[in-house]
PDB file of C-alpha atoms in Angstrom:
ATOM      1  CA  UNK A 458      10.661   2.981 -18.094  1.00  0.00           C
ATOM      2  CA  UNK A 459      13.940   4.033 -16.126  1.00  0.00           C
ATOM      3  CA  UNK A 460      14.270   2.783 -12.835  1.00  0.00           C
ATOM      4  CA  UNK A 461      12.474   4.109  -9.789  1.00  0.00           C
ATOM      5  CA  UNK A 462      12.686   4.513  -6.464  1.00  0.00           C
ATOM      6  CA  UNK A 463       9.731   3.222  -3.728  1.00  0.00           C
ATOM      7  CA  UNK A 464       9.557   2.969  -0.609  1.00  0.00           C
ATOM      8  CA  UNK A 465       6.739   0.327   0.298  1.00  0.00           C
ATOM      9  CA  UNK A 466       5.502  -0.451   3.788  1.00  0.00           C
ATOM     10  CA  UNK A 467       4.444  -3.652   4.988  1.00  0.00           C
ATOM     11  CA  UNK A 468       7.256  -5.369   3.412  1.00  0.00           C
ATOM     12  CA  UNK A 469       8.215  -8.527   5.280  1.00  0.00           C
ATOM     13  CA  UNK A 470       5.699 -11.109   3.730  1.00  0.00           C
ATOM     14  CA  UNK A 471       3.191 -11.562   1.252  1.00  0.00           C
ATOM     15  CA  UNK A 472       2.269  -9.088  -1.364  1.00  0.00           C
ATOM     16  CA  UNK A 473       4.883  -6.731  -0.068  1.00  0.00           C
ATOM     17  CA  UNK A 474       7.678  -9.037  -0.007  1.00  0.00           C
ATOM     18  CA  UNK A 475       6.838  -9.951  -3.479  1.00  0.00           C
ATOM     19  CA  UNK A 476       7.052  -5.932  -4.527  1.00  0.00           C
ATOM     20  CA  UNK A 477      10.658  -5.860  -3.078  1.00  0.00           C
ATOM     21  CA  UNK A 478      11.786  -8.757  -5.086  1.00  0.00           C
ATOM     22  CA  UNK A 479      10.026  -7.711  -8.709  1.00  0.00           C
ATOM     23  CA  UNK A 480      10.571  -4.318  -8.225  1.00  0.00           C
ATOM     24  CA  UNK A 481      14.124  -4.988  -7.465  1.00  0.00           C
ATOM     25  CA  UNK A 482      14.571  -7.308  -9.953  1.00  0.00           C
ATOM     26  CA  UNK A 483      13.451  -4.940 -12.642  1.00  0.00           C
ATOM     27  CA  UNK A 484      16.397  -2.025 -11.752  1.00  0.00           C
ATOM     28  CA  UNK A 485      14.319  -0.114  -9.290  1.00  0.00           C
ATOM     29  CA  UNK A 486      16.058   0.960  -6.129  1.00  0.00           C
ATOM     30  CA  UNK A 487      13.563  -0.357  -3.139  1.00  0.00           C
ATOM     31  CA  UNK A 488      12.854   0.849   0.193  1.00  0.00           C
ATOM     32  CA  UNK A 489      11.232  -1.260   2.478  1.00  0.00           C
ATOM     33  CA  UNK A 490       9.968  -1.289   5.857  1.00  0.00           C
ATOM     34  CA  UNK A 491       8.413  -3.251   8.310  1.00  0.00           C
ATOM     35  CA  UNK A 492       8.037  -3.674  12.336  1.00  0.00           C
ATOM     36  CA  UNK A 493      10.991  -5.583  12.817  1.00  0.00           C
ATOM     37  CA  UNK A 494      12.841  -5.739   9.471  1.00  0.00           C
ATOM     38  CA  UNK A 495      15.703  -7.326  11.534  1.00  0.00           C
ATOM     39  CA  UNK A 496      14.050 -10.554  12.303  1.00  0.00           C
ATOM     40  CA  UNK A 497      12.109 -10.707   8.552  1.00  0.00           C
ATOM     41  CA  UNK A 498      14.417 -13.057   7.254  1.00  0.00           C
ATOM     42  CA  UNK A 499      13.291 -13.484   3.670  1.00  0.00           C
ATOM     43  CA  UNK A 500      13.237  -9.515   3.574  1.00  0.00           C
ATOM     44  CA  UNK A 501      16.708  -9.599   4.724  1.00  0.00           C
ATOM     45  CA  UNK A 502      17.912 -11.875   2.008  1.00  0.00           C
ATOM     46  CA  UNK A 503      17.044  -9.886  -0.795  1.00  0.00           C
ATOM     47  CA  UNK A 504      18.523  -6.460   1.225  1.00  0.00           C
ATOM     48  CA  UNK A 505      22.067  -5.586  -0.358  1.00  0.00           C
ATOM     49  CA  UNK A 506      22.233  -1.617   0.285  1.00  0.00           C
ATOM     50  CA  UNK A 507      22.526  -0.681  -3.188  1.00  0.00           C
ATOM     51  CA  UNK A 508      19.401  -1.412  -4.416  1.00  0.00           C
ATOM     52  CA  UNK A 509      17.199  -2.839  -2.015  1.00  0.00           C
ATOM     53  CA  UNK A 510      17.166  -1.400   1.537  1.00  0.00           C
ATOM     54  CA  UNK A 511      15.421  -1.945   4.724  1.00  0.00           C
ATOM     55  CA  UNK A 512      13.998   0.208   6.937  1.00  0.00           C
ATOM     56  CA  UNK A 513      11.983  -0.348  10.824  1.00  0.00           C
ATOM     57  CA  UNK A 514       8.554   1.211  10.329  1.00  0.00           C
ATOM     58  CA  UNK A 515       5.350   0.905  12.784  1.00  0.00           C
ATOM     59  CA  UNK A 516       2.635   2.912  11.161  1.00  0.00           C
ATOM     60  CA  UNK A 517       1.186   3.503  14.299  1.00  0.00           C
ATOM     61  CA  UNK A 518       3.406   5.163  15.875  1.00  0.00           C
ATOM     62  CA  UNK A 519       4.468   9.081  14.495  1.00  0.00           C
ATOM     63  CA  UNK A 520       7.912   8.400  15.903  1.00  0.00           C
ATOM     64  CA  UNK A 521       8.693   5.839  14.289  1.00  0.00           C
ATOM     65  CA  UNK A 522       7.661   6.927  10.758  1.00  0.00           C
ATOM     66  CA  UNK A 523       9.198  10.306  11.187  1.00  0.00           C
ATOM     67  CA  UNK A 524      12.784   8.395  11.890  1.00  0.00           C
ATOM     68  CA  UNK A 525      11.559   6.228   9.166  1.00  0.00           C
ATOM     69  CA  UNK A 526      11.381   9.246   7.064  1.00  0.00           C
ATOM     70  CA  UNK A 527      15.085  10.502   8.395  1.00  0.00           C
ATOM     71  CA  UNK A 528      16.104   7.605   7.626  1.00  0.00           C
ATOM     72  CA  UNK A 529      14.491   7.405   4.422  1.00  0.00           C
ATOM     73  CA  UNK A 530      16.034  10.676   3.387  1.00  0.00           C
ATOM     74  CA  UNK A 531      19.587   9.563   4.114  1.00  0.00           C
ATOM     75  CA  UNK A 532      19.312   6.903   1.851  1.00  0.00           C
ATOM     76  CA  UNK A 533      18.028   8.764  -0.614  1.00  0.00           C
ATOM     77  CA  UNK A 534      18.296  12.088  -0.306  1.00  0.00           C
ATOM     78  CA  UNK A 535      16.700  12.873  -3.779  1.00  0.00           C
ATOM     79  CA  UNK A 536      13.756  11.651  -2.733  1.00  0.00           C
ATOM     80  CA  UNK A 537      11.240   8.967  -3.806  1.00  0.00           C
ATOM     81  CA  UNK A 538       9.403   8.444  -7.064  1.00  0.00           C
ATOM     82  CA  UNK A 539       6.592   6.035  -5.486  1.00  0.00           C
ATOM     83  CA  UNK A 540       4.936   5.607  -1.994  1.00  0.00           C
ATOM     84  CA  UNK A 541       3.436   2.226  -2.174  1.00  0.00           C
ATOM     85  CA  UNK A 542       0.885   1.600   1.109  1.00  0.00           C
ATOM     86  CA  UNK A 543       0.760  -1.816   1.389  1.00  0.00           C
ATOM     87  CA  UNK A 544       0.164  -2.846   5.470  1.00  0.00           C
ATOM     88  CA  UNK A 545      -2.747  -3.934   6.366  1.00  0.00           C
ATOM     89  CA  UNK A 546      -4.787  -6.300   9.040  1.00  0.00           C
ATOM     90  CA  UNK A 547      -7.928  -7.938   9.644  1.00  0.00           C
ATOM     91  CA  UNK A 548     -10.427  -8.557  11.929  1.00  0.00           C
ATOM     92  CA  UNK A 549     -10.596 -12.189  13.324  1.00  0.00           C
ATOM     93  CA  UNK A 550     -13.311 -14.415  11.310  1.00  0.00           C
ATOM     94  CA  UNK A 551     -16.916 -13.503  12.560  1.00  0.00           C
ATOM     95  CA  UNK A 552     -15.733  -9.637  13.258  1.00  0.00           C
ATOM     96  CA  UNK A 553     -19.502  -8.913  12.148  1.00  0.00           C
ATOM     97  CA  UNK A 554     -21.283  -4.882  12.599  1.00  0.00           C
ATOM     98  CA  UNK A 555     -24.044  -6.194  15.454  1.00  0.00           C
ATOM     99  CA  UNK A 556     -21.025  -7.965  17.816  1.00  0.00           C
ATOM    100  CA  UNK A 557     -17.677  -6.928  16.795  1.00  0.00           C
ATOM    101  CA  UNK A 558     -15.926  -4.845  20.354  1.00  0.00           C
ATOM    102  CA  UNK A 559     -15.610  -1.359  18.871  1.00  0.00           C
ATOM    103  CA  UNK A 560     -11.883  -1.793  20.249  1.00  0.00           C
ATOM    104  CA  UNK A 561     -11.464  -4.048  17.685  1.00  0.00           C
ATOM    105  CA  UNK A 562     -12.706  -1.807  15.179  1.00  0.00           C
ATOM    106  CA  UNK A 563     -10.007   0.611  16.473  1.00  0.00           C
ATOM    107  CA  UNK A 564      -7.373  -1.195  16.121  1.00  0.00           C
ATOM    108  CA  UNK A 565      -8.080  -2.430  12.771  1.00  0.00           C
ATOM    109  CA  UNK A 566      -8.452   1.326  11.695  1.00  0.00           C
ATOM    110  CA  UNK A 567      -5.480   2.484  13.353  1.00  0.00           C
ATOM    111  CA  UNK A 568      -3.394   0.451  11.150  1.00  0.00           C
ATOM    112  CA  UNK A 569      -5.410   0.235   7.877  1.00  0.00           C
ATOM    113  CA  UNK A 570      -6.742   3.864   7.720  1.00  0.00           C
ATOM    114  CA  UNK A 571      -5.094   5.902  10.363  1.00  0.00           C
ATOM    115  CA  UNK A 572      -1.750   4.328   9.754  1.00  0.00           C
ATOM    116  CA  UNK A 573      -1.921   5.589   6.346  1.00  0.00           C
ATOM    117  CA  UNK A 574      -3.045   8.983   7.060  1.00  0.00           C
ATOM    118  CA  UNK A 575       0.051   9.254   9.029  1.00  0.00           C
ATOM    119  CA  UNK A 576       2.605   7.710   6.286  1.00  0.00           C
ATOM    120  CA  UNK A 577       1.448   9.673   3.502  1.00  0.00           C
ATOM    121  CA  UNK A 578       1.230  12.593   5.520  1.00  0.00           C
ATOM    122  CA  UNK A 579       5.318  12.543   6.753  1.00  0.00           C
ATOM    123  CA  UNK A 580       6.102  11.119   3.080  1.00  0.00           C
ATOM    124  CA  UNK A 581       4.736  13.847   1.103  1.00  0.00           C
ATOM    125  CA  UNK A 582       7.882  16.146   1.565  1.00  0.00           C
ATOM    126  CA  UNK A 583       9.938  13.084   0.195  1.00  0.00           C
ATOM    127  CA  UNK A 584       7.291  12.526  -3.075  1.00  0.00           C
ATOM    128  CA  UNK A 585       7.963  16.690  -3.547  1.00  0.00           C
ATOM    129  CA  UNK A 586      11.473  16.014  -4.224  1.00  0.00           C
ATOM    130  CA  UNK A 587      10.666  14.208  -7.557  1.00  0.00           C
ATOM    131  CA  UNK A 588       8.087  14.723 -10.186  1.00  0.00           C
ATOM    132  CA  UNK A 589       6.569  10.933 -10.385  1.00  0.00           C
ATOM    133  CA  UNK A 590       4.708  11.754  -7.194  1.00  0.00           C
ATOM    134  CA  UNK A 591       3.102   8.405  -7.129  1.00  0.00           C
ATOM    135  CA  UNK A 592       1.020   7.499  -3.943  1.00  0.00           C
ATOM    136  CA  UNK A 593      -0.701   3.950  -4.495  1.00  0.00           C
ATOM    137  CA  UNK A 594      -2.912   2.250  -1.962  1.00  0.00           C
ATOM    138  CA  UNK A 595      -3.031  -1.418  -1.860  1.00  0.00           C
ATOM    139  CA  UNK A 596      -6.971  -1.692  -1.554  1.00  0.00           C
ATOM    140  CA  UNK A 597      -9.506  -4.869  -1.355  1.00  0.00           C
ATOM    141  CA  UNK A 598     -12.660  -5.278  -3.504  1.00  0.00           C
ATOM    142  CA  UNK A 599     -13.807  -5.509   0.204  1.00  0.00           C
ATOM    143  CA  UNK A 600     -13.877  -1.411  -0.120  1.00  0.00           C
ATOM    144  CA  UNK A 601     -16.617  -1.466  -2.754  1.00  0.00           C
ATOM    145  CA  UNK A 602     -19.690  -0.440  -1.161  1.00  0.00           C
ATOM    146  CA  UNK A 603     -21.972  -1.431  -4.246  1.00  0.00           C
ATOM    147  CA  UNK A 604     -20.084  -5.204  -4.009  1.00  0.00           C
ATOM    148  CA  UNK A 605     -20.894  -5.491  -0.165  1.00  0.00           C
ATOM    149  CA  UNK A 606     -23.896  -6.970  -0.881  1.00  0.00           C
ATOM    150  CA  UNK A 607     -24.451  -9.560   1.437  1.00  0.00           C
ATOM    151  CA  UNK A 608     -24.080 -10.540   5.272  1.00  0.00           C
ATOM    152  CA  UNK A 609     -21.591 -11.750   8.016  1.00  0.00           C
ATOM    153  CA  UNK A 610     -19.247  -9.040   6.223  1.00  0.00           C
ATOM    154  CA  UNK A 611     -15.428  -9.131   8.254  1.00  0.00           C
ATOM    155  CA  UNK A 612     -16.936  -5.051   8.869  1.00  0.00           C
ATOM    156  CA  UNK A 613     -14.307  -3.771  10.573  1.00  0.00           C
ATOM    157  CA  UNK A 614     -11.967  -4.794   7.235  1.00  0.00           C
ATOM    158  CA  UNK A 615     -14.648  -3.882   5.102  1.00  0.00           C
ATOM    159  CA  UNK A 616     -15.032  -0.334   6.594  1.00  0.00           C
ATOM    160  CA  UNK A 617     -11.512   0.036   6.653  1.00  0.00           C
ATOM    161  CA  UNK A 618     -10.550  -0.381   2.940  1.00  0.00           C
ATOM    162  CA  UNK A 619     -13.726   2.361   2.453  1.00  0.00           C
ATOM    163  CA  UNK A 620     -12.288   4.615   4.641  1.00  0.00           C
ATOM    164  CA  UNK A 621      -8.648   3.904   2.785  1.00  0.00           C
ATOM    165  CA  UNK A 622     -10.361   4.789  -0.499  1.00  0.00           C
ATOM    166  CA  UNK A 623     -11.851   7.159   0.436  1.00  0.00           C
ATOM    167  CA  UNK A 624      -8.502   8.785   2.102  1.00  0.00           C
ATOM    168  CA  UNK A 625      -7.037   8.707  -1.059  1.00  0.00           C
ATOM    169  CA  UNK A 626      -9.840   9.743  -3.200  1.00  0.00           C
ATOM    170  CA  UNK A 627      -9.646  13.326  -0.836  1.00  0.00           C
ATOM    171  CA  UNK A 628      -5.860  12.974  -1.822  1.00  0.00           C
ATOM    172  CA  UNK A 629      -6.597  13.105  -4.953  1.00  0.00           C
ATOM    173  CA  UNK A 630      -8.438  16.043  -4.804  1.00  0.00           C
ATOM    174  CA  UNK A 631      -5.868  17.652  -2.635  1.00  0.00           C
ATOM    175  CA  UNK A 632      -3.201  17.124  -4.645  1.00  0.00           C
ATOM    176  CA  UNK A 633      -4.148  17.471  -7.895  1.00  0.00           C
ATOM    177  CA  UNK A 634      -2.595  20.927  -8.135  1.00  0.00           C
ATOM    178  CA  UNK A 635       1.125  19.598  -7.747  1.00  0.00           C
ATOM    179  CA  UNK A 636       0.189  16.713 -10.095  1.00  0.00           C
ATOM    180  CA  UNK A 637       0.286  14.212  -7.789  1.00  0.00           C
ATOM    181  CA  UNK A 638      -1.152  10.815  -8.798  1.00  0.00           C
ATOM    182  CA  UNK A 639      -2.991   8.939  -6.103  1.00  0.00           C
ATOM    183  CA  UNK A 640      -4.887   5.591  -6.704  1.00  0.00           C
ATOM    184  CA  UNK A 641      -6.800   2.410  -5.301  1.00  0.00           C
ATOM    185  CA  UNK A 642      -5.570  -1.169  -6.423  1.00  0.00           C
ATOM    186  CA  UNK A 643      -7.010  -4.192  -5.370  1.00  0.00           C
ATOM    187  CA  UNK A 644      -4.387  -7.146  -5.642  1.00  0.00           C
ATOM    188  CA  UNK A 645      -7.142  -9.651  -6.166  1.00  0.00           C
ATOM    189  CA  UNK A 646      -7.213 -12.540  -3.852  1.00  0.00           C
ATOM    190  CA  UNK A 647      -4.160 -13.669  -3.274  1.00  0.00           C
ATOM    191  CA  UNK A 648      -2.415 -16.650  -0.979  1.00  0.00           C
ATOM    192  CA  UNK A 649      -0.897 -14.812   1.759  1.00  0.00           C
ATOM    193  CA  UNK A 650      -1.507 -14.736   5.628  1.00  0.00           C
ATOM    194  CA  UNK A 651      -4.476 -12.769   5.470  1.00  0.00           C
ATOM    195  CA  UNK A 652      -5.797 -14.161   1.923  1.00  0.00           C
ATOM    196  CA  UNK A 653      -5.325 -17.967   3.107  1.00  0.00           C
ATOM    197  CA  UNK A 654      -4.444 -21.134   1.205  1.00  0.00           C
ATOM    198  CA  UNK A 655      -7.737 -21.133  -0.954  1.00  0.00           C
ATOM    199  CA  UNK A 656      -7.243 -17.775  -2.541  1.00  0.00           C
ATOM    200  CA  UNK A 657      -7.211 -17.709  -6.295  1.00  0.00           C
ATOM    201  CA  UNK A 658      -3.538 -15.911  -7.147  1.00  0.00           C
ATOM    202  CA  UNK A 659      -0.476 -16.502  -6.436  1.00  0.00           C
ATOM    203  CA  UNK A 660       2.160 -13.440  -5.027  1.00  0.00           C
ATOM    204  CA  UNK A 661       4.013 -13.812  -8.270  1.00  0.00           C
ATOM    205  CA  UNK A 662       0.998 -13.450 -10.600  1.00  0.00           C
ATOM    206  CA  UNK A 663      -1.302 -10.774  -8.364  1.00  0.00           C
ATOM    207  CA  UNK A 664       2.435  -9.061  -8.348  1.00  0.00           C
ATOM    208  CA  UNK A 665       3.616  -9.360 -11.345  1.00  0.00           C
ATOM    209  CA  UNK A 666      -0.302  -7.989 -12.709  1.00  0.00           C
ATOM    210  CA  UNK A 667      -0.038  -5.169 -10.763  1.00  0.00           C
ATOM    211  CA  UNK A 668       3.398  -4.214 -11.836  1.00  0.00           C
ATOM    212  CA  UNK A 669       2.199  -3.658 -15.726  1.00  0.00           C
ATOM    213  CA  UNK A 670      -0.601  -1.340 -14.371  1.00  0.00           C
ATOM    214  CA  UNK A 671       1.353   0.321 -11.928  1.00  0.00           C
ATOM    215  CA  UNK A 672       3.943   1.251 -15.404  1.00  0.00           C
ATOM    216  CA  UNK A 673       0.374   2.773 -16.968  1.00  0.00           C
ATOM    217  CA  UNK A 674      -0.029   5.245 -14.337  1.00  0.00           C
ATOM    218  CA  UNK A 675      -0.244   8.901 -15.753  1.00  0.00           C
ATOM    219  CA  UNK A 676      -1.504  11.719 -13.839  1.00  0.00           C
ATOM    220  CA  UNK A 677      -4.809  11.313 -15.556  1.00  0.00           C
ATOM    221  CA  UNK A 678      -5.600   8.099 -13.407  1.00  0.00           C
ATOM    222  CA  UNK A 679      -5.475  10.453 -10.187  1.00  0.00           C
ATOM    223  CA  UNK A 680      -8.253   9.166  -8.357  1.00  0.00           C
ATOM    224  CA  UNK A 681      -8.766   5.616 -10.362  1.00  0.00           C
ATOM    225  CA  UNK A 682      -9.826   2.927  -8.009  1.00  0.00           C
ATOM    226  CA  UNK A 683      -9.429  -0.344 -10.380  1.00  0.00           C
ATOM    227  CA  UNK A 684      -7.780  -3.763  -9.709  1.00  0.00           C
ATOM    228  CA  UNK A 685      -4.945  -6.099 -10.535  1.00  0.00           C
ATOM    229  CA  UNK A 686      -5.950  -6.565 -14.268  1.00  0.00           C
ATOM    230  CA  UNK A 687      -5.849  -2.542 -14.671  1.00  0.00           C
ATOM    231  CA  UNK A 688     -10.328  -2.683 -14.977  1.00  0.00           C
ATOM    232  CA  UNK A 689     -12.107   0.012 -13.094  1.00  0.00           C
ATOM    233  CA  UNK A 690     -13.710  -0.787  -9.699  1.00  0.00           C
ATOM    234  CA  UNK A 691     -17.251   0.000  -8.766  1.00  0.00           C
ATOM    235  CA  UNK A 692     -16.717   2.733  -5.648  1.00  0.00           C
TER     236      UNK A 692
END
């Protein structure tokens, strides 16, 4: 496959950090972003300005991803091939539907759903440029509403990732006519922040998995909600 370029938010740590580096490493040019890519140190080291390239991005804020999209478009001014969405946040432990402060359920949306909206949105002139039009959500099996199946959910999360799937199932629809492909992956459960020290993957593996489906991707998986080992997902 010849190179590509992404831009991929959420990039300081964890699952996104790993997408910088294997992207990277495989001859893609990378765009990353995050809050304060400044002070992201490990981001930093792998930022040269030729192929990998760091950019400040607060999804929840329109200003700041429309001069991330400026920004964006000086850097590459052919656009991008791939629009990975890959922040996210969670409720703290116990965030259950009878108790959980519906503040809290706002803020979790803002980022995980809303946050989204407004990326994708402002990116779309950017995808237009090129004719990959990729737009890939980094999901959770925590979206599937057939495998919520039991109690003392985190709901806010859980609610979230539904909302996020569904989001990008309407994109699907949506954009179907400029052959846009727009999918669901979840990572699996990986060791990060959010995933903790007991979760079953690695970065590097859940990464490097996701990677050989992302290559797969044809505009006749528009709409496919699936995860890391490329097997469909029960909506």
């Amino acid at each position: 496959m010849s190179p590509r370029t992404y831009f991929i938010t959420g990039s300081s740590r964890g699952i996104g950090l790993e997408l910088v580096k294997q992207l990277a490493a495989k001859g893609n040019i990378v765009i990353a972003s995050a809050r304060n890519p400044d002070g992201a140190e490990q981001l930093q080291q792998l930022v040269d300005n030729k192929k990998v390239f760091a950019v400040k991005l607060d999804v929840q804020s329109e200003e700041s991803v429309k001069a991330a999209v400026a920004k964006v478009n000086e850097i590459s001014p052919d656009g991008i091939d791939v629009l990975i969405n890959n922040s996210g946040i969670i409720a703290p432990k116990g965030s259950i539907s009878t108790t959980t402060d519906p503040e809290v359920w706002g803020e979790i949306y803002q980022t995980n759903v809303v946050g989204v909206v407004r990326v994708t949105q402002q990116f779309l002139p950017v995808l237009r440029k090129k004719d990959t039009r990729q737009i890939i959500q980094i999901s959770s099996d925590s979206a599937s509403l057939e495998l919520a199946n039991r109690a003392n959910l985190n709901a806010p999360y859980h609610c979230s990732k539904a909302g996020l799937n569904m989001f990008s199932r309407c994109l699907s629809h949506d954009l179907a006519d400029e052959k846009f492909t727009c999918v669901c992956i979840h990572p699996g459960w990986v060791i990060t922040d959010m995933g903790g020290s007991n979760a079953d993957l690695t970065t590097e593996v859940s990464v490097s998995s996701m990677l050989k489906v992302f290559e797969k991707y044809t505009q006749k998986d528009n709409g496919w909600y699936g995860n890391w080992k490329g097997e469909r997902m029960p909506w």
